[in-house]
Amino acid sequence: MLGWTLTFVFQFNFNRVILSGYSRISFLLAQGMRGNFCAGR
């Protein structure tokens, strides 16, 4: 039971870190693409 709880907590934290990192990277990509688009025009 303890191992299952630790696994669940680890998985939850891992997913949260992945999601936060992915949203940050996608935000930076969107900003960069917008900057390139404006510069291209």
PDB file of C-alpha atoms in Angstrom:
ATOM      1  CA  MET A   1       0.000   0.000   0.000  1.00  0.00           C
ATOM      2  CA  LEU A   2       2.801   2.400   0.881  1.00  0.00           C
ATOM      3  CA  GLY A   3       4.582   1.660  -2.382  1.00  0.00           C
ATOM      4  CA  TRP A   4       1.371   2.274  -4.348  1.00  0.00           C
ATOM      5  CA  THR A   5       0.895   5.630  -2.603  1.00  0.00           C
ATOM      6  CA  LEU A   6       4.480   6.652  -3.341  1.00  0.00           C
ATOM      7  CA  THR A   7       4.058   5.616  -6.974  1.00  0.00           C
ATOM      8  CA  PHE A   8       0.836   7.604  -7.258  1.00  0.00           C
ATOM      9  CA  VAL A   9       2.389  10.719  -5.705  1.00  0.00           C
ATOM     10  CA  PHE A  10       5.473  10.422  -7.914  1.00  0.00           C
ATOM     11  CA  GLN A  11       3.351   9.964 -11.041  1.00  0.00           C
ATOM     12  CA  PHE A  12       1.162  12.942 -10.115  1.00  0.00           C
ATOM     13  CA  ASN A  13       4.162  15.217  -9.537  1.00  0.00           C
ATOM     14  CA  PHE A  14       5.814  13.932 -12.722  1.00  0.00           C
ATOM     15  CA  ASN A  15       2.711  14.677 -14.804  1.00  0.00           C
ATOM     16  CA  ARG A  16       2.390  18.124 -13.258  1.00  0.00           C
ATOM     17  CA  VAL A  17       6.023  18.937 -14.046  1.00  0.00           C
ATOM     18  CA  ILE A  18       5.613  17.650 -17.605  1.00  0.00           C
ATOM     19  CA  LEU A  19       2.446  19.696 -18.141  1.00  0.00           C
ATOM     20  CA  SER A  20       3.947  22.883 -16.716  1.00  0.00           C
ATOM     21  CA  GLY A  21       7.097  22.451 -18.786  1.00  0.00           C
ATOM     22  CA  TYR A  22       5.094  21.673 -21.937  1.00  0.00           C
ATOM     23  CA  SER A  23       2.854  24.718 -21.502  1.00  0.00           C
ATOM     24  CA  ARG A  24       5.907  26.912 -20.921  1.00  0.00           C
ATOM     25  CA  ILE A  25       7.672  25.546 -24.017  1.00  0.00           C
ATOM     26  CA  SER A  26       4.556  25.899 -26.183  1.00  0.00           C
ATOM     27  CA  PHE A  27       4.136  29.468 -24.920  1.00  0.00           C
ATOM     28  CA  LEU A  28       7.745  30.289 -25.829  1.00  0.00           C
ATOM     29  CA  LEU A  29       7.272  28.667 -29.249  1.00  0.00           C
ATOM     30  CA  ALA A  30       4.118  30.710 -29.855  1.00  0.00           C
ATOM     31  CA  GLN A  31       5.938  33.902 -28.845  1.00  0.00           C
ATOM     32  CA  GLY A  32       8.876  33.059 -31.119  1.00  0.00           C
ATOM     33  CA  MET A  33       6.631  32.191 -34.073  1.00  0.00           C
ATOM     34  CA  ARG A  34       4.666  35.403 -33.603  1.00  0.00           C
ATOM     35  CA  GLY A  35       7.922  37.384 -33.508  1.00  0.00           C
ATOM     36  CA  ASN A  36       9.188  35.692 -36.676  1.00  0.00           C
ATOM     37  CA  PHE A  37       5.844  36.239 -38.396  1.00  0.00           C
ATOM     38  CA  CYS A  38       5.825  39.952 -37.552  1.00  0.00           C
ATOM     39  CA  ALA A  39       9.477  40.285 -38.592  1.00  0.00           C
ATOM     40  CA  GLY A  40       8.803  38.390 -41.833  1.00  0.00           C
ATOM     41  CA  ARG A  41       6.046  40.798 -42.794  1.00  0.00           C
TER      42      ARG A  41
END
